[in-house]
């Protein structure tokens, strides 16, 4: 079934990048339509509690409140929110076709992709429940909350060592947990970690259990060779085992970089297909913050506006 209406702008998914793109295109009178999966409306920030680093909120703001505000602000100017996902796309033509789960095809002159990226999880029973209560995936976001505390950082590779050295500035101690017996991190990075009196390493180890009722109070470490376990009392568990950009919808149409992020013609948000723009964590390897996602959502909106103006 093909919907007769042709939209000027369709935004795929509803995090800070998508809502900001919607706000700007709505204020440009382009009547954007935002599709966001009903289960994950508002994106990654809805899974956290206090956000202290989004400018404009001197007392901090709860993640879900921030996202509800962004949504309401875009709606105020006419953005239409559809809490349903897009399940397939054909972005190759001048008119883009996007299909929802009921099979309705929505047609658009421009598409802004803001699907975000997922933090990889350990898959342990208490992990989601204690998210924002001692379990974190983002040192930049949450390091400040762990001042003077003992924490553990599970690393999945070399770059995660940066998270551990960053966190050591705030905390009392960092135990770095790694499944093997050494990391291949750059010599400089490794030397910095090894001389840091707050950092110690638990090699050949993995987290077997997260302990704590309302907040994290400890972890059980398991030796990956012997299977032996030991308890470690910590108030924080940082999981730094990588990210998965949500690009599965676009495979074969939009160019991806070797790590699976959408490629854009930086500093613009233009993808390889005319009329298709990408913003937020689905593009961003480096910063992965709400403010940077929102900023690139703004850029994508301005790029879409210019593209539409050139068509007129
Ligand atoms: P997202 O916010 O990821 O949104 C993209 C879309 O993906 C959403 O529409 C959502 O519906 C959809 N989606 C989300 N999860 C799934 C899923 N599993 N399957 C399918 N669809 C999904 N940044 C800060 O600046 N400050 C902080 O304090 C902060 N704290 C954070 C705490 C946590 C627990 C997490 C996970 C992230 C935190 N971040 C923080 C990072 C920030 O949330 C992201 O950088 C930002 O949300 C990226 O915006 P985005 O619009 O690109 O993507």
GROMACS .gro file of C-alpha atoms and ligand atoms in nm:
model
  365
    1UNK     CA    1   0.000   0.000   0.000
    2UNK     CA    2   0.152   0.336  -0.100
    3UNK     CA    3   0.062   0.647   0.093
    4UNK     CA    4  -0.034   0.921  -0.157
    5UNK     CA    5   0.117   1.200   0.051
    6UNK     CA    6   0.471   1.294  -0.028
    7UNK     CA    7   0.655   1.441   0.269
    8UNK     CA    8   0.923   1.704   0.239
    9UNK     CA    9   1.126   1.551   0.523
   10UNK     CA   10   1.107   1.218   0.704
   11UNK     CA   11   1.328   1.164   1.008
   12UNK     CA   12   1.405   0.804   1.098
   13UNK     CA   13   1.415   0.758   1.477
   14UNK     CA   14   1.367   0.987   1.768
   15UNK     CA   15   1.673   1.057   1.982
   16UNK     CA   16   1.837   1.399   2.035
   17UNK     CA   17   1.955   1.402   1.672
   18UNK     CA   18   1.612   1.315   1.529
   19UNK     CA   19   1.416   1.555   1.752
   20UNK     CA   20   1.655   1.844   1.679
   21UNK     CA   21   1.634   1.777   1.304
   22UNK     CA   22   1.254   1.778   1.345
   23UNK     CA   23   1.258   2.107   1.539
   24UNK     CA   24   1.463   2.288   1.275
   25UNK     CA   25   1.275   2.149   0.974
   26UNK     CA   26   0.941   2.220   1.146
   27UNK     CA   27   1.042   2.582   1.205
   28UNK     CA   28   1.136   2.599   0.835
   29UNK     CA   29   0.773   2.499   0.767
   30UNK     CA   30   0.872   2.167   0.610
   31UNK     CA   31   0.623   1.964   0.821
   32UNK     CA   32   0.864   1.684   0.913
   33UNK     CA   33   0.739   1.340   1.007
   34UNK     CA   34   0.945   1.152   1.266
   35UNK     CA   35   0.928   0.773   1.286
   36UNK     CA   36   1.056   0.630   1.615
   37UNK     CA   37   1.015   0.275   1.738
   38UNK     CA   38   0.737   0.266   2.001
   39UNK     CA   39   0.954   0.073   2.248
   40UNK     CA   40   1.246   0.314   2.227
   41UNK     CA   41   1.074   0.650   2.181
   42UNK     CA   42   1.320   0.924   2.276
   43UNK     CA   43   1.634   0.717   2.223
   44UNK     CA   44   1.925   0.628   2.448
   45UNK     CA   45   1.875   0.906   2.702
   46UNK     CA   46   1.541   0.763   2.809
   47UNK     CA   47   1.736   0.476   2.965
   48UNK     CA   48   1.926   0.700   3.205
   49UNK     CA   49   1.846   0.910   3.509
   50UNK     CA   50   2.030   1.238   3.577
   51UNK     CA   51   2.183   1.426   3.283
   52UNK     CA   52   2.414   1.698   3.415
   53UNK     CA   53   2.601   1.797   3.099
   54UNK     CA   54   2.328   1.917   2.863
   55UNK     CA   55   2.364   2.297   2.853
   56UNK     CA   56   2.069   2.502   2.979
   57UNK     CA   57   1.985   2.290   3.284
   58UNK     CA   58   2.199   2.418   3.573
   59UNK     CA   59   2.041   2.169   3.815
   60UNK     CA   60   2.057   1.879   3.569
   61UNK     CA   61   1.756   1.709   3.416
   62UNK     CA   62   1.628   1.352   3.404
   63UNK     CA   63   1.704   1.188   3.067
   64UNK     CA   64   1.338   1.104   2.987
   65UNK     CA   65   1.230   1.463   3.076
   66UNK     CA   66   1.494   1.608   2.845
   67UNK     CA   67   1.370   1.390   2.561
   68UNK     CA   68   1.002   1.470   2.629
   69UNK     CA   69   1.093   1.841   2.620
   70UNK     CA   70   1.274   1.802   2.288
   71UNK     CA   71   0.977   1.616   2.144
   72UNK     CA   72   0.725   1.875   2.267
   73UNK     CA   73   0.939   2.159   2.132
   74UNK     CA   74   0.945   2.003   1.783
   75UNK     CA   75   0.569   1.928   1.799
   76UNK     CA   76   0.497   2.289   1.892
   77UNK     CA   77   0.615   2.390   1.543
   78UNK     CA   78   0.422   2.118   1.362
   79UNK     CA   79   0.651   1.814   1.359
   80UNK     CA   80   0.442   1.496   1.341
   81UNK     CA   81   0.559   1.209   1.562
   82UNK     CA   82   0.470   0.856   1.461
   83UNK     CA   83   0.565   0.606   1.731
   84UNK     CA   84   0.616   0.330   1.485
   85UNK     CA   85   0.925   0.205   1.314
   86UNK     CA   86   1.035   0.198   0.954
   87UNK     CA   87   1.115  -0.160   0.855
   88UNK     CA   88   1.253  -0.117   0.503
   89UNK     CA   89   1.367   0.167   0.282
   90UNK     CA   90   1.439   0.243  -0.081
   91UNK     CA   91   1.647   0.557  -0.075
   92UNK     CA   92   1.794   0.533  -0.424
   93UNK     CA   93   1.540   0.737  -0.626
   94UNK     CA   94   1.458   1.108  -0.620
   95UNK     CA   95   1.154   1.018  -0.410
   96UNK     CA   96   1.250   0.800  -0.115
   97UNK     CA   97   1.016   0.518  -0.009
   98UNK     CA   98   0.995   0.404   0.352
   99UNK     CA   99   0.779   0.114   0.464
  100UNK     CA  100   0.625   0.083   0.811
  101UNK     CA  101   0.539  -0.248   0.986
  102UNK     CA  102   0.181  -0.241   0.844
  103UNK     CA  103   0.321  -0.228   0.492
  104UNK     CA  104   0.229   0.136   0.426
  105UNK     CA  105   0.485   0.306   0.204
  106UNK     CA  106   0.566   0.665   0.300
  107UNK     CA  107   0.722   0.882   0.030
  108UNK     CA  108   0.965   1.166   0.099
  109UNK     CA  109   1.187   1.410  -0.087
  110UNK     CA  110   1.448   1.403   0.187
  111UNK     CA  111   1.532   1.159   0.466
  112UNK     CA  112   1.731   1.227   0.780
  113UNK     CA  113   1.873   0.911   0.937
  114UNK     CA  114   1.918   0.940   1.315
  115UNK     CA  115   1.907   0.579   1.430
  116UNK     CA  116   2.180   0.608   1.695
  117UNK     CA  117   2.410   0.332   1.807
  118UNK     CA  118   2.376   0.070   2.078
  119UNK     CA  119   2.623   0.018   2.360
  120UNK     CA  120   2.726  -0.349   2.369
  121UNK     CA  121   2.609  -0.518   2.686
  122UNK     CA  122   2.754  -0.799   2.894
  123UNK     CA  123   2.420  -0.979   2.892
  124UNK     CA  124   2.409  -1.026   3.271
  125UNK     CA  125   2.078  -1.045   3.463
  126UNK     CA  126   2.104  -0.722   3.669
  127UNK     CA  127   2.270  -0.511   3.400
  128UNK     CA  128   1.967  -0.320   3.267
  129UNK     CA  129   1.799  -0.290   3.606
  130UNK     CA  130   2.107  -0.121   3.758
  131UNK     CA  131   2.172   0.105   3.457
  132UNK     CA  132   2.206   0.458   3.600
  133UNK     CA  133   2.244   0.301   3.946
  134UNK     CA  134   2.609   0.213   3.923
  135UNK     CA  135   2.615   0.045   3.581
  136UNK     CA  136   2.727   0.278   3.302
  137UNK     CA  137   2.841   0.260   2.943
  138UNK     CA  138   2.967   0.617   2.917
  139UNK     CA  139   3.266   0.749   3.111
  140UNK     CA  140   3.225   1.103   2.977
  141UNK     CA  141   2.859   1.108   3.083
  142UNK     CA  142   2.883   0.946   3.424
  143UNK     CA  143   3.244   0.963   3.550
  144UNK     CA  144   3.164   1.265   3.763
  145UNK     CA  145   2.902   1.067   3.961
  146UNK     CA  146   3.171   0.826   4.086
  147UNK     CA  147   3.403   1.072   4.261
  148UNK     CA  148   3.599   0.898   4.537
  149UNK     CA  149   3.444   0.556   4.466
  150UNK     CA  150   3.591   0.218   4.377
  151UNK     CA  151   3.489   0.108   4.030
  152UNK     CA  152   3.552  -0.165   3.779
  153UNK     CA  153   3.585  -0.111   3.402
  154UNK     CA  154   3.529  -0.401   3.165
  155UNK     CA  155   3.729  -0.334   2.851
  156UNK     CA  156   3.680  -0.498   2.515
  157UNK     CA  157   3.997  -0.368   2.355
  158UNK     CA  158   4.263  -0.107   2.342
  159UNK     CA  159   4.068   0.215   2.313
  160UNK     CA  160   3.871   0.132   2.627
  161UNK     CA  161   4.188   0.187   2.825
  162UNK     CA  162   4.131   0.557   2.758
  163UNK     CA  163   3.803   0.531   2.949
  164UNK     CA  164   3.987   0.376   3.246
  165UNK     CA  165   4.255   0.647   3.256
  166UNK     CA  166   3.988   0.918   3.219
  167UNK     CA  167   3.788   0.769   3.507
  168UNK     CA  168   4.093   0.742   3.733
  169UNK     CA  169   4.088   1.125   3.758
  170UNK     CA  170   3.767   1.107   3.964
  171UNK     CA  171   3.753   0.776   4.142
  172UNK     CA  172   3.937   0.613   4.434
  173UNK     CA  173   4.036   0.305   4.233
  174UNK     CA  174   3.977   0.146   3.893
  175UNK     CA  175   4.007  -0.227   3.833
  176UNK     CA  176   4.038  -0.295   3.461
  177UNK     CA  177   3.885  -0.631   3.369
  178UNK     CA  178   3.994  -0.799   3.047
  179UNK     CA  179   3.930  -1.151   2.916
  180UNK     CA  180   4.288  -1.208   2.801
  181UNK     CA  181   4.631  -1.161   2.956
  182UNK     CA  182   4.736  -0.839   2.782
  183UNK     CA  183   4.609  -0.550   2.571
  184UNK     CA  184   4.772  -0.428   2.254
  185UNK     CA  185   4.703  -0.064   2.344
  186UNK     CA  186   4.947   0.201   2.225
  187UNK     CA  187   5.264   0.202   2.433
  188UNK     CA  188   5.192   0.555   2.555
  189UNK     CA  189   4.842   0.463   2.668
  190UNK     CA  190   4.959   0.145   2.838
  191UNK     CA  191   5.249   0.318   3.014
  192UNK     CA  192   5.010   0.586   3.142
  193UNK     CA  193   4.773   0.323   3.280
  194UNK     CA  194   5.049   0.114   3.436
  195UNK     CA  195   5.205   0.400   3.631
  196UNK     CA  196   4.867   0.527   3.750
  197UNK     CA  197   4.852   0.424   4.119
  198UNK     CA  198   4.470   0.412   4.104
  199UNK     CA  199   4.456   0.157   3.818
  200UNK     CA  200   4.502  -0.217   3.864
  201UNK     CA  201   4.436  -0.497   3.615
  202UNK     CA  202   4.237  -0.818   3.647
  203UNK     CA  203   4.370  -1.012   3.347
  204UNK     CA  204   4.203  -1.331   3.219
  205UNK     CA  205   3.887  -1.221   3.396
  206UNK     CA  206   3.522  -1.156   3.324
  207UNK     CA  207   3.224  -1.035   3.524
  208UNK     CA  208   3.016  -1.333   3.637
  209UNK     CA  209   2.760  -1.141   3.842
  210UNK     CA  210   2.659  -0.786   3.931
  211UNK     CA  211   2.571  -0.747   4.300
  212UNK     CA  212   2.351  -0.489   4.471
  213UNK     CA  213   1.983  -0.427   4.538
  214UNK     CA  214   1.909  -0.061   4.452
  215UNK     CA  215   2.263   0.024   4.344
  216UNK     CA  216   2.575  -0.167   4.247
  217UNK     CA  217   2.761  -0.286   4.559
  218UNK     CA  218   3.005  -0.528   4.398
  219UNK     CA  219   3.080  -0.773   4.121
  220UNK     CA  220   3.184  -1.136   4.106
  221UNK     CA  221   3.493  -1.183   3.888
  222UNK     CA  222   3.556  -1.515   3.716
  223UNK     CA  223   3.897  -1.634   3.594
  224UNK     CA  224   3.853  -1.721   3.224
  225UNK     CA  225   4.110  -2.005   3.253
  226UNK     CA  226   4.035  -2.172   3.585
  227UNK     CA  227   3.671  -2.070   3.636
  228UNK     CA  228   3.754  -1.957   3.991
  229UNK     CA  229   3.548  -1.667   4.122
  230UNK     CA  230   3.613  -1.387   4.367
  231UNK     CA  231   3.408  -1.095   4.499
  232UNK     CA  232   3.513  -0.737   4.441
  233UNK     CA  233   3.336  -0.458   4.634
  234UNK     CA  234   3.276  -0.166   4.392
  235UNK     CA  235   3.012   0.104   4.352
  236UNK     CA  236   3.048   0.141   3.979
  237UNK     CA  237   3.066  -0.090   3.678
  238UNK     CA  238   3.164   0.071   3.347
  239UNK     CA  239   3.114  -0.142   3.039
  240UNK     CA  240   3.345  -0.039   2.755
  241UNK     CA  241   3.316  -0.327   2.510
  242UNK     CA  242   3.210  -0.132   2.202
  243UNK     CA  243   2.911   0.005   2.013
  244UNK     CA  244   2.690  -0.113   1.730
  245UNK     CA  245   2.564   0.165   1.504
  246UNK     CA  246   2.206   0.087   1.395
  247UNK     CA  247   2.255   0.072   1.020
  248UNK     CA  248   2.095  -0.259   0.928
  249UNK     CA  249   1.809  -0.082   0.742
  250UNK     CA  250   2.051   0.087   0.504
  251UNK     CA  251   2.293  -0.189   0.411
  252UNK     CA  252   2.359  -0.192   0.038
  253UNK     CA  253   2.224   0.162  -0.009
  254UNK     CA  254   2.419   0.393   0.219
  255UNK     CA  255   2.797   0.375   0.243
  256UNK     CA  256   2.933   0.250   0.575
  257UNK     CA  257   3.283   0.288   0.714
  258UNK     CA  258   3.482  -0.020   0.817
  259UNK     CA  259   3.331  -0.008   1.167
  260UNK     CA  260   2.977   0.002   1.033
  261UNK     CA  261   2.898   0.372   1.094
  262UNK     CA  262   2.723   0.571   0.819
  263UNK     CA  263   2.968   0.767   0.607
  264UNK     CA  264   2.894   1.137   0.551
  265UNK     CA  265   3.074   1.400   0.350
  266UNK     CA  266   3.195   1.580   0.664
  267UNK     CA  267   3.159   1.851   0.776
  268UNK     CA  268   2.819   1.819   0.602
  269UNK     CA  269   2.569   1.544   0.688
  270UNK     CA  270   2.530   1.436   0.323
  271UNK     CA  271   2.545   1.060   0.265
  272UNK     CA  272   2.637   0.903  -0.069
  273UNK     CA  273   2.272   0.935  -0.183
  274UNK     CA  274   2.134   1.281  -0.274
  275UNK     CA  275   1.855   1.386  -0.039
  276UNK     CA  276   1.963   1.148   0.240
  277UNK     CA  277   2.136   1.293   0.544
  278UNK     CA  278   2.266   1.129   0.860
  279UNK     CA  279   2.318   1.265   1.210
  280UNK     CA  280   2.401   1.164   1.566
  281UNK     CA  281   2.563   0.852   1.704
  282UNK     CA  282   2.496   0.648   1.390
  283UNK     CA  283   2.771   0.861   1.230
  284UNK     CA  284   2.981   0.956   1.531
  285UNK     CA  285   3.271   0.734   1.643
  286UNK     CA  286   3.419   0.983   1.873
  287UNK     CA  287   3.198   1.209   2.082
  288UNK     CA  288   2.868   1.022   2.134
  289UNK     CA  289   2.701   1.285   2.351
  290UNK     CA  290   2.346   1.421   2.350
  291UNK     CA  291   2.469   1.770   2.268
  292UNK     CA  292   2.682   1.654   1.972
  293UNK     CA  293   2.395   1.438   1.843
  294UNK     CA  294   2.157   1.736   1.871
  295UNK     CA  295   2.409   1.961   1.695
  296UNK     CA  296   2.444   1.726   1.401
  297UNK     CA  297   2.063   1.691   1.388
  298UNK     CA  298   2.054   2.067   1.336
  299UNK     CA  299   2.315   2.039   1.061
  300UNK     CA  300   2.116   1.763   0.888
  301UNK     CA  301   1.802   1.979   0.898
  302UNK     CA  302   1.986   2.272   0.738
  303UNK     CA  303   2.137   2.041   0.475
  304UNK     CA  304   1.790   1.900   0.398
  305UNK     CA  305   1.644   2.253   0.373
  306UNK     CA  306   1.914   2.355   0.124
  307UNK     CA  307   1.862   2.040  -0.079
  308UNK     CA  308   1.486   2.109  -0.100
  309UNK     CA  309   1.547   2.473  -0.190
  310UNK     CA  310   1.772   2.362  -0.477
  311UNK     CA  311   1.496   2.129  -0.606
  312UNK     CA  312   1.234   2.406  -0.604
  313LIG     P1  313   1.971   0.768   2.011
  313LIG     O1  314   1.946   0.851   2.130
  313LIG     O2  315   2.030   0.633   2.031
  313LIG     O3  316   1.831   0.751   1.939
  313LIG     C1  317   1.818   0.685   1.817
  313LIG     C2  318   1.691   0.607   1.804
  313LIG     O4  319   1.719   0.471   1.825
  313LIG     C3  320   1.576   0.638   1.895
  313LIG     O5  321   1.468   0.676   1.815
  313LIG     C4  322   1.537   0.511   1.959
  313LIG     O6  323   1.400   0.494   1.943
  313LIG     C5  324   1.607   0.408   1.882
  313LIG     N1  325   1.659   0.302   1.967
  313LIG     C6  326   1.723   0.315   2.084
  313LIG     N2  327   1.758   0.195   2.133
  313LIG     C7  328   1.714   0.105   2.042
  313LIG     C8  329   1.723  -0.034   2.029
  313LIG     N3  330   1.784  -0.107   2.124
  313LIG     N4  331   1.668  -0.093   1.921
  313LIG     C9  332   1.606  -0.019   1.826
  313LIG     N5  333   1.599   0.113   1.832
  313LIG    C10  334   1.651   0.174   1.936
  313LIG     N6  335   2.495   1.174   2.668
  313LIG    C11  336   2.511   1.293   2.731
  313LIG     O7  337   2.539   1.393   2.666
  313LIG     N7  338   2.498   1.302   2.867
  313LIG    C12  339   2.465   1.196   2.946
  313LIG     O8  340   2.456   1.208   3.070
  313LIG    C13  341   2.445   1.071   2.882
  313LIG     N8  342   2.412   0.961   2.954
  313LIG    C14  343   2.387   0.844   2.890
  313LIG    C15  344   2.345   0.733   2.965
  313LIG    C16  345   2.314   0.614   2.902
  313LIG    C17  346   2.268   0.496   2.986
  313LIG    C18  347   2.328   0.603   2.761
  313LIG    C19  348   2.294   0.472   2.692
  313LIG    C20  349   2.372   0.711   2.686
  313LIG    C21  350   2.402   0.832   2.749
  313LIG     N9  351   2.445   0.943   2.677
  313LIG    C22  352   2.462   1.064   2.741
  313LIG    C23  353   2.471   0.936   2.532
  313LIG    C24  354   2.351   0.991   2.454
  313LIG     O9  355   2.233   0.929   2.502
  313LIG    C25  356   2.369   0.965   2.306
  313LIG    O10  357   2.491   1.023   2.263
  313LIG    C26  358   2.255   1.026   2.226
  313LIG    O11  359   2.130   0.980   2.274
  313LIG    C27  360   2.267   0.994   2.078
  313LIG    O12  361   2.157   1.048   2.014
  313LIG     P2  362   2.102   0.993   1.875
  313LIG    O13  363   1.984   1.076   1.843
  313LIG    O14  364   2.212   0.986   1.776
  313LIG    O15  365   2.062   0.841   1.901
   0.00000   0.00000   0.00000
